[in-house]
JSON list of C-alpha atoms in Angstrom, two decimals:
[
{"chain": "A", "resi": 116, "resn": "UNK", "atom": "CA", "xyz": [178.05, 61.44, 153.72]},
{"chain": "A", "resi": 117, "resn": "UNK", "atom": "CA", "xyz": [181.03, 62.25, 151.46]},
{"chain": "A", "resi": 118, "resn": "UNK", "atom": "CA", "xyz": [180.22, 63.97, 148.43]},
{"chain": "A", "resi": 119, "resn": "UNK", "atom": "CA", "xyz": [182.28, 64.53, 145.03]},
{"chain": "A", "resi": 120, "resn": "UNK", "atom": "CA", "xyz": [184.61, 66.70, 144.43]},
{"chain": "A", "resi": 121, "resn": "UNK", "atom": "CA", "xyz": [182.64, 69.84, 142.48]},
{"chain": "A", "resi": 122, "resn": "UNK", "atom": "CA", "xyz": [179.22, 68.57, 144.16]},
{"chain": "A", "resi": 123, "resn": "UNK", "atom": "CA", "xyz": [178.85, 72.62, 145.54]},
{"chain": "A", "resi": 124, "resn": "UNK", "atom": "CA", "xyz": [179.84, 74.05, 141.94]},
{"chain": "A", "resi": 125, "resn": "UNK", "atom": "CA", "xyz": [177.38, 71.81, 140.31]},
{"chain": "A", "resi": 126, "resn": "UNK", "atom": "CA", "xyz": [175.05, 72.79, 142.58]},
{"chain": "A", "resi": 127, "resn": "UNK", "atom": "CA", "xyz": [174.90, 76.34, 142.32]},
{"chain": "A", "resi": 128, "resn": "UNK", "atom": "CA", "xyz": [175.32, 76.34, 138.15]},
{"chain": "A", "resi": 129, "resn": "UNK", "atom": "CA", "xyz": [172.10, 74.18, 138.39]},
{"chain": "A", "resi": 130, "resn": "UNK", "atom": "CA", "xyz": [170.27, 76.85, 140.79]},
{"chain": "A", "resi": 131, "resn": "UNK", "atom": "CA", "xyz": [171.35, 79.16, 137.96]},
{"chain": "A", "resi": 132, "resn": "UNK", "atom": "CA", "xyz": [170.18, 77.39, 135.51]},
{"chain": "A", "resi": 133, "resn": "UNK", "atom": "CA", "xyz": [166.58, 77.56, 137.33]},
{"chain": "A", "resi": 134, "resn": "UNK", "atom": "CA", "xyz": [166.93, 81.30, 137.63]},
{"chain": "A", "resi": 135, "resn": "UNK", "atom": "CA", "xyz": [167.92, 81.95, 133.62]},
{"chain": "A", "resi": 136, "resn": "UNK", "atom": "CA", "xyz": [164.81, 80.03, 133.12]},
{"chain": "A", "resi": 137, "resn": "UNK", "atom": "CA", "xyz": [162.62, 81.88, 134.83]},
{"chain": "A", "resi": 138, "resn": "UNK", "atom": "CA", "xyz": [163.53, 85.00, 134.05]},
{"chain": "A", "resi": 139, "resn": "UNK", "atom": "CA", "xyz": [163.60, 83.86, 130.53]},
{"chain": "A", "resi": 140, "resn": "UNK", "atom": "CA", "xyz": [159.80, 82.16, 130.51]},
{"chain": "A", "resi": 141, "resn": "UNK", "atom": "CA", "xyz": [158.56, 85.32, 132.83]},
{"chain": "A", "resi": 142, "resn": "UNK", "atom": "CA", "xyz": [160.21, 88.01, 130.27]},
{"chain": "A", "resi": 143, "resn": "UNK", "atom": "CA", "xyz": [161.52, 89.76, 133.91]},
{"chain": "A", "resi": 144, "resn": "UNK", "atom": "CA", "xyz": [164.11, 92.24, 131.78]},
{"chain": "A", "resi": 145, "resn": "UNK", "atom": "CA", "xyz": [161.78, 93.76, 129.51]},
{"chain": "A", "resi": 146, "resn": "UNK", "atom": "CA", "xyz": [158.62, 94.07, 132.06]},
{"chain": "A", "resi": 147, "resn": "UNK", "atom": "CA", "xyz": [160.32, 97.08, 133.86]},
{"chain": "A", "resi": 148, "resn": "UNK", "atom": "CA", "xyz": [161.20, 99.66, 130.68]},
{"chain": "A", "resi": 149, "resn": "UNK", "atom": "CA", "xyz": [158.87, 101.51, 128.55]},
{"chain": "A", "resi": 150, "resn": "UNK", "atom": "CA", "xyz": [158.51, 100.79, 124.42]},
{"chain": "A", "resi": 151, "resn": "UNK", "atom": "CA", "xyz": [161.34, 103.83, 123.30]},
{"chain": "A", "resi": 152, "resn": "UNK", "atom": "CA", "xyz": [163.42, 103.39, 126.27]},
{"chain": "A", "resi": 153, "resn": "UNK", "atom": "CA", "xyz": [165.29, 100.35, 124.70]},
{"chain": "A", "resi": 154, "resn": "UNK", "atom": "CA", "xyz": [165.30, 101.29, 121.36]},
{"chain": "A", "resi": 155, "resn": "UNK", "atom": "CA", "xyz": [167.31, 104.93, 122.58]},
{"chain": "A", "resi": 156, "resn": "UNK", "atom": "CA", "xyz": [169.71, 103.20, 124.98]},
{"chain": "A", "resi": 157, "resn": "UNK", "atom": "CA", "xyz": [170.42, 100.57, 122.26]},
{"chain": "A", "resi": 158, "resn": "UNK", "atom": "CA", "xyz": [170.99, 103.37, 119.64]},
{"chain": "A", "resi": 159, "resn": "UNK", "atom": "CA", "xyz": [173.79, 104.88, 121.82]},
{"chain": "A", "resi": 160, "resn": "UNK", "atom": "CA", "xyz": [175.44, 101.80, 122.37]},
{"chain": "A", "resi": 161, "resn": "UNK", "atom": "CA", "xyz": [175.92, 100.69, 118.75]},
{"chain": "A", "resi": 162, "resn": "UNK", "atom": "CA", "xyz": [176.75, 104.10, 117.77]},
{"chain": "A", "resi": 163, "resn": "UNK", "atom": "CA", "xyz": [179.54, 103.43, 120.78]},
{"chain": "A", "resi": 164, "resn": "UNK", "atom": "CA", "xyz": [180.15, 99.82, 119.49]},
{"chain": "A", "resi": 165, "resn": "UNK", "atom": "CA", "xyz": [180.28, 101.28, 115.73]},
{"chain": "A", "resi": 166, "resn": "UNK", "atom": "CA", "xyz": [183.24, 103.57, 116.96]},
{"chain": "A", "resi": 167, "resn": "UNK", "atom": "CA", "xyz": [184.92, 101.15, 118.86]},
{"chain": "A", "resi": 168, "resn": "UNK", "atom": "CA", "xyz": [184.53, 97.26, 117.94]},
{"chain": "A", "resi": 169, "resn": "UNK", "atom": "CA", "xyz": [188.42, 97.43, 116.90]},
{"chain": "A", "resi": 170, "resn": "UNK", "atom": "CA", "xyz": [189.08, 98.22, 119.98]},
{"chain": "A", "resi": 171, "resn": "UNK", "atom": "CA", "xyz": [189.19, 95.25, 123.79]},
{"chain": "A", "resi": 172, "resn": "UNK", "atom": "CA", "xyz": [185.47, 96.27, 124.15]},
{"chain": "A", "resi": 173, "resn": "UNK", "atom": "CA", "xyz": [183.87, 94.44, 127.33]},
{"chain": "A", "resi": 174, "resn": "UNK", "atom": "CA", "xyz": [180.31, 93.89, 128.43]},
{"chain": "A", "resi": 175, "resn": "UNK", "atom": "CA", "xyz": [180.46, 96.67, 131.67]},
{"chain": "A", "resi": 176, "resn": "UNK", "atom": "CA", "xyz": [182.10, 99.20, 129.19]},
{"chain": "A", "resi": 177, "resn": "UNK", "atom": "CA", "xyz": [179.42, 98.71, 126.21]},
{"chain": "A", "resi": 178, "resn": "UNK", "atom": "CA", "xyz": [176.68, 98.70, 129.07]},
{"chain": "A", "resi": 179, "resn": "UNK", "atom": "CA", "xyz": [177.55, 101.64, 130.97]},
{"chain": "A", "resi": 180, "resn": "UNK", "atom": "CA", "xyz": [176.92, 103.50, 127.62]},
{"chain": "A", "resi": 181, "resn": "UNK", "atom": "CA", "xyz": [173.50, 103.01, 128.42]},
{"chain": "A", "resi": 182, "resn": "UNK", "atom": "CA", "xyz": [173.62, 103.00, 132.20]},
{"chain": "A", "resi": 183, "resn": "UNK", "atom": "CA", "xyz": [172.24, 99.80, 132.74]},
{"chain": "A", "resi": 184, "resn": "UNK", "atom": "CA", "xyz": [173.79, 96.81, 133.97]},
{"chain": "A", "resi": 185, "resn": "UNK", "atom": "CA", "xyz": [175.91, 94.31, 131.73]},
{"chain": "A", "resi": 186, "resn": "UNK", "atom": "CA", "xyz": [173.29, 91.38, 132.59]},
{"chain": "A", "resi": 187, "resn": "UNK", "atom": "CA", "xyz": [170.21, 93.39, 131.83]},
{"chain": "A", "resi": 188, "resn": "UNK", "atom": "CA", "xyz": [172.21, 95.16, 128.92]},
{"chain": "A", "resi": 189, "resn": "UNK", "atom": "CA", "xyz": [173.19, 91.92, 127.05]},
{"chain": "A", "resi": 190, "resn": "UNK", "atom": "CA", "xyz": [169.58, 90.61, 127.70]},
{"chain": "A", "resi": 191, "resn": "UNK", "atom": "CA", "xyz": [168.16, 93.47, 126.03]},
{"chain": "A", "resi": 192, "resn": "UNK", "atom": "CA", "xyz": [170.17, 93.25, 123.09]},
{"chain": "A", "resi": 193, "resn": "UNK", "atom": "CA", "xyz": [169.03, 89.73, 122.01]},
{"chain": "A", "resi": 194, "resn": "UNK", "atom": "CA", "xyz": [165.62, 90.36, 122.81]},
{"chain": "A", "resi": 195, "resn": "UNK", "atom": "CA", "xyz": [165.58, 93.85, 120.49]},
{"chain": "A", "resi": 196, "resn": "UNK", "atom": "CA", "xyz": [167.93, 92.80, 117.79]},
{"chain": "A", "resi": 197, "resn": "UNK", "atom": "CA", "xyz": [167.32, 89.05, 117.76]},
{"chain": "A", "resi": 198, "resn": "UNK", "atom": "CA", "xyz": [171.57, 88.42, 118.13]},
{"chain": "A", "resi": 199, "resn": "UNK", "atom": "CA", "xyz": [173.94, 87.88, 120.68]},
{"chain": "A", "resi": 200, "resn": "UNK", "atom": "CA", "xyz": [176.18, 91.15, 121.03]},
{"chain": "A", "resi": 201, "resn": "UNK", "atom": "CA", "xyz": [178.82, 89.42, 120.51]},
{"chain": "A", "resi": 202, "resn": "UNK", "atom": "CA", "xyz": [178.02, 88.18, 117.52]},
{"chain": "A", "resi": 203, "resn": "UNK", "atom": "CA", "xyz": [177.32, 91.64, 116.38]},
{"chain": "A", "resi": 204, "resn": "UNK", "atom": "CA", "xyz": [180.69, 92.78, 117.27]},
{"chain": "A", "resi": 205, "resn": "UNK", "atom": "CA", "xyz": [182.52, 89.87, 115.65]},
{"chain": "A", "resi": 206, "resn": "UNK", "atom": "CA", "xyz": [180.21, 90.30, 112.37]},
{"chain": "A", "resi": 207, "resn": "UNK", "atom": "CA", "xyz": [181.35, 93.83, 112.15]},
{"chain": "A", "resi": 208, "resn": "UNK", "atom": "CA", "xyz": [185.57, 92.53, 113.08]},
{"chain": "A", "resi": 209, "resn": "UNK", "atom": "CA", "xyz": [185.56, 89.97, 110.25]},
{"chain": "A", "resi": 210, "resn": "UNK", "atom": "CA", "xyz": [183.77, 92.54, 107.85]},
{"chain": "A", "resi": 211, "resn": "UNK", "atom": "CA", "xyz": [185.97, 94.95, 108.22]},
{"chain": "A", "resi": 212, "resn": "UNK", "atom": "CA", "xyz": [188.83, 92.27, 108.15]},
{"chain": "A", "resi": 213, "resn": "UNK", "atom": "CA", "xyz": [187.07, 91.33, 104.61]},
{"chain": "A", "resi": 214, "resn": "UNK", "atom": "CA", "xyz": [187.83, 94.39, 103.25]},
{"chain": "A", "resi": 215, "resn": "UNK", "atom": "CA", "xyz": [191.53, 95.08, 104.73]},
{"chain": "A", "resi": 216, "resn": "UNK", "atom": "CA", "xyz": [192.22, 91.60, 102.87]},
{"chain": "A", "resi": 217, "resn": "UNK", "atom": "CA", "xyz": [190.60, 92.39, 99.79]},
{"chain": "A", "resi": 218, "resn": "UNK", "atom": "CA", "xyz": [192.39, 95.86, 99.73]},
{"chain": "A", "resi": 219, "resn": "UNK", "atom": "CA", "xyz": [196.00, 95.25, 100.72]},
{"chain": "A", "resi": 220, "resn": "UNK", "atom": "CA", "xyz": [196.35, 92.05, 98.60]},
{"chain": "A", "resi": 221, "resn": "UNK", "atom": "CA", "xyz": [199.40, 90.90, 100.56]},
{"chain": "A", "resi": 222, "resn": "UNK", "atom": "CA", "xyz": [201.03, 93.93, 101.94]},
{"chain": "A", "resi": 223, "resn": "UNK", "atom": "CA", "xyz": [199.50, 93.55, 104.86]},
{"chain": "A", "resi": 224, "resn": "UNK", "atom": "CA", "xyz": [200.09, 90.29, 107.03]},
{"chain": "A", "resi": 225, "resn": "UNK", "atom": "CA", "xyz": [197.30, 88.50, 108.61]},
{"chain": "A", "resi": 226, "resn": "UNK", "atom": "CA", "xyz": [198.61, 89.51, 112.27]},
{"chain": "A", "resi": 227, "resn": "UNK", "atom": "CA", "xyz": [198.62, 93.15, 111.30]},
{"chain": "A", "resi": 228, "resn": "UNK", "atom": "CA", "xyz": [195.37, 92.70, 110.00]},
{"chain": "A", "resi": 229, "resn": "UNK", "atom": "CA", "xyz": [193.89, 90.32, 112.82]},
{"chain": "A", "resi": 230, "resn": "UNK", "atom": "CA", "xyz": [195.38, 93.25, 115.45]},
{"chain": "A", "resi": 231, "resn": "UNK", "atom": "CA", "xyz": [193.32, 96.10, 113.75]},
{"chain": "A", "resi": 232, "resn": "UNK", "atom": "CA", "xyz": [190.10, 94.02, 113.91]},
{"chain": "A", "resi": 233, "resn": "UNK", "atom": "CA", "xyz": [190.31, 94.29, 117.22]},
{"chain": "A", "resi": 234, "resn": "UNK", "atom": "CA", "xyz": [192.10, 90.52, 117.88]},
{"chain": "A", "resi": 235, "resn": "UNK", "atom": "CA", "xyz": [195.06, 90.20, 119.80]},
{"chain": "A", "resi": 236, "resn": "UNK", "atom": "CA", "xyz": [195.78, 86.97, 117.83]},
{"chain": "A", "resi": 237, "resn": "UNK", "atom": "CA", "xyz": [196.04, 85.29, 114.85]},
{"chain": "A", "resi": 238, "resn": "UNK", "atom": "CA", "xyz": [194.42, 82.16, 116.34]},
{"chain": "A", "resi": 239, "resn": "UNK", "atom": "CA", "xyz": [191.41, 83.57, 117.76]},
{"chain": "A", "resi": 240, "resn": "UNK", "atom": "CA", "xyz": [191.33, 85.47, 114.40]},
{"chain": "A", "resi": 241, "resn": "UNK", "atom": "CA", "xyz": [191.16, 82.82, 112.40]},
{"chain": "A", "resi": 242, "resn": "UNK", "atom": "CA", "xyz": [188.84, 80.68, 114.54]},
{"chain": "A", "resi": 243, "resn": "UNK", "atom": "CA", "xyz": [185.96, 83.99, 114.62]},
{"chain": "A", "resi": 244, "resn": "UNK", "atom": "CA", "xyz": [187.39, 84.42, 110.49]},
{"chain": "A", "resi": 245, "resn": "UNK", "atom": "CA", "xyz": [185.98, 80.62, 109.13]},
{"chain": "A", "resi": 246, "resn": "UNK", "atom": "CA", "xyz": [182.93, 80.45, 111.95]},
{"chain": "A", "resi": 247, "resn": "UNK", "atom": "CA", "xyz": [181.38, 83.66, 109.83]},
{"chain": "A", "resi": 248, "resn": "UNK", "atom": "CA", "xyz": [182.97, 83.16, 106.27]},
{"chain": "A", "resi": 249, "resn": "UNK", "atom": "CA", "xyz": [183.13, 79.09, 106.14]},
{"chain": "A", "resi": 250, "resn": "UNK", "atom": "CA", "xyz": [186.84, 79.87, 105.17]},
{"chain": "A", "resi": 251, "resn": "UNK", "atom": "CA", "xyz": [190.16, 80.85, 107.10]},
{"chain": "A", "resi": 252, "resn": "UNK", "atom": "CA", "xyz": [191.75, 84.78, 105.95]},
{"chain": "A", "resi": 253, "resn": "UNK", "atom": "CA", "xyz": [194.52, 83.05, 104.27]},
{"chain": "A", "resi": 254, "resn": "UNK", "atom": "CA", "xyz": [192.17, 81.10, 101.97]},
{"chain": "A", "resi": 255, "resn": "UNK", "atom": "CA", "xyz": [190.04, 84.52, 101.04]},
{"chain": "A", "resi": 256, "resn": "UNK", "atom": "CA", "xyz": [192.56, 86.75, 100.73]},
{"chain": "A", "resi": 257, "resn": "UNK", "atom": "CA", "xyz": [194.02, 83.53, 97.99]},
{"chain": "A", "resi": 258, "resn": "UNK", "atom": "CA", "xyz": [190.51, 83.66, 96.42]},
{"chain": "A", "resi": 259, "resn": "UNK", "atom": "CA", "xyz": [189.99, 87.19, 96.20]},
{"chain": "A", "resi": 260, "resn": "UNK", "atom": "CA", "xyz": [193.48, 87.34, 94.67]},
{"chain": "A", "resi": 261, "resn": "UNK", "atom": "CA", "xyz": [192.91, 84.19, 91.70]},
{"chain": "A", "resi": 262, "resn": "UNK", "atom": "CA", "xyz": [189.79, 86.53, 91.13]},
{"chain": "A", "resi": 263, "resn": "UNK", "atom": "CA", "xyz": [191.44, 89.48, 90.18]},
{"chain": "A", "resi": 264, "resn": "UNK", "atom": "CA", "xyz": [194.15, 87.76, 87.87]}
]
């Protein structure tokens, strides 16, 4: 028999599937810790991602903070905080980027701006900018500006 091409890949993402589920419906990552283990490992890895979000933060680095692995780490984040960590981290990015636009009123450029909010580009800047605010940095820093005249 001569199957599709991607037949294997489809295969195995579906056997995943199956496994997130379980260990989703079964609660596997939080059966294993005690009640104040998560909330101490979680407090040193915000106080870590509080520090650093400007900076190329990944998964493994923000995990090993609490020596845990990434997997188990991201799943415990969501269940204690009710958000995705990234989320977190992009909430903090564009807040700070809210007030670096409100504050330099055009002597900054959005690049410079997008760069110390920890983006290495204006377009993925601007995409994780209007997905939180509704509206791109150009158009708030314009508002912020008609505001103040």
């Amino acid at each position: 028999v001569c199957r599709q091409e991607g037949y294997q890949c489809a295969i195995s993402t579906l056997i995943s599937d199956i496994f997130v589920l379980l260990i989703r419906k079964h609660n596997y990552y939080l059966h294993d810790i005690n009640a104040s283990q998560p909330t101490e490992r979680l407090r040193k890895a915000i106080e870590y991602i509080n520090y650093h979000y400007c900076e190329n933060l990944t998964l493994a680095q923000i995990a090993e903070q609490c020596s845990i692995t990434p997997n188990y780490f991201s799943a415990l984040f969501k269940a204690c905080l009710n958000t995705k960590l990234w989320d977190y981290i992009t909430a903090k990015r564009i807040e700070k980027a809210k007030r670096m636009l409100d504050k330099t009123e055009g002597s900054m450029n959005i690049l410079d701006i997008a760069i110390q909010c920890g983006y290495s580009n204006t377009a993925n800047f601007n995409r994780a900018f209007k997905q939180h605010t509704g509206i791109t940095p150009s158009q708030y820093r314009n508002s912020n500006y008609i505001d103040l005249v």
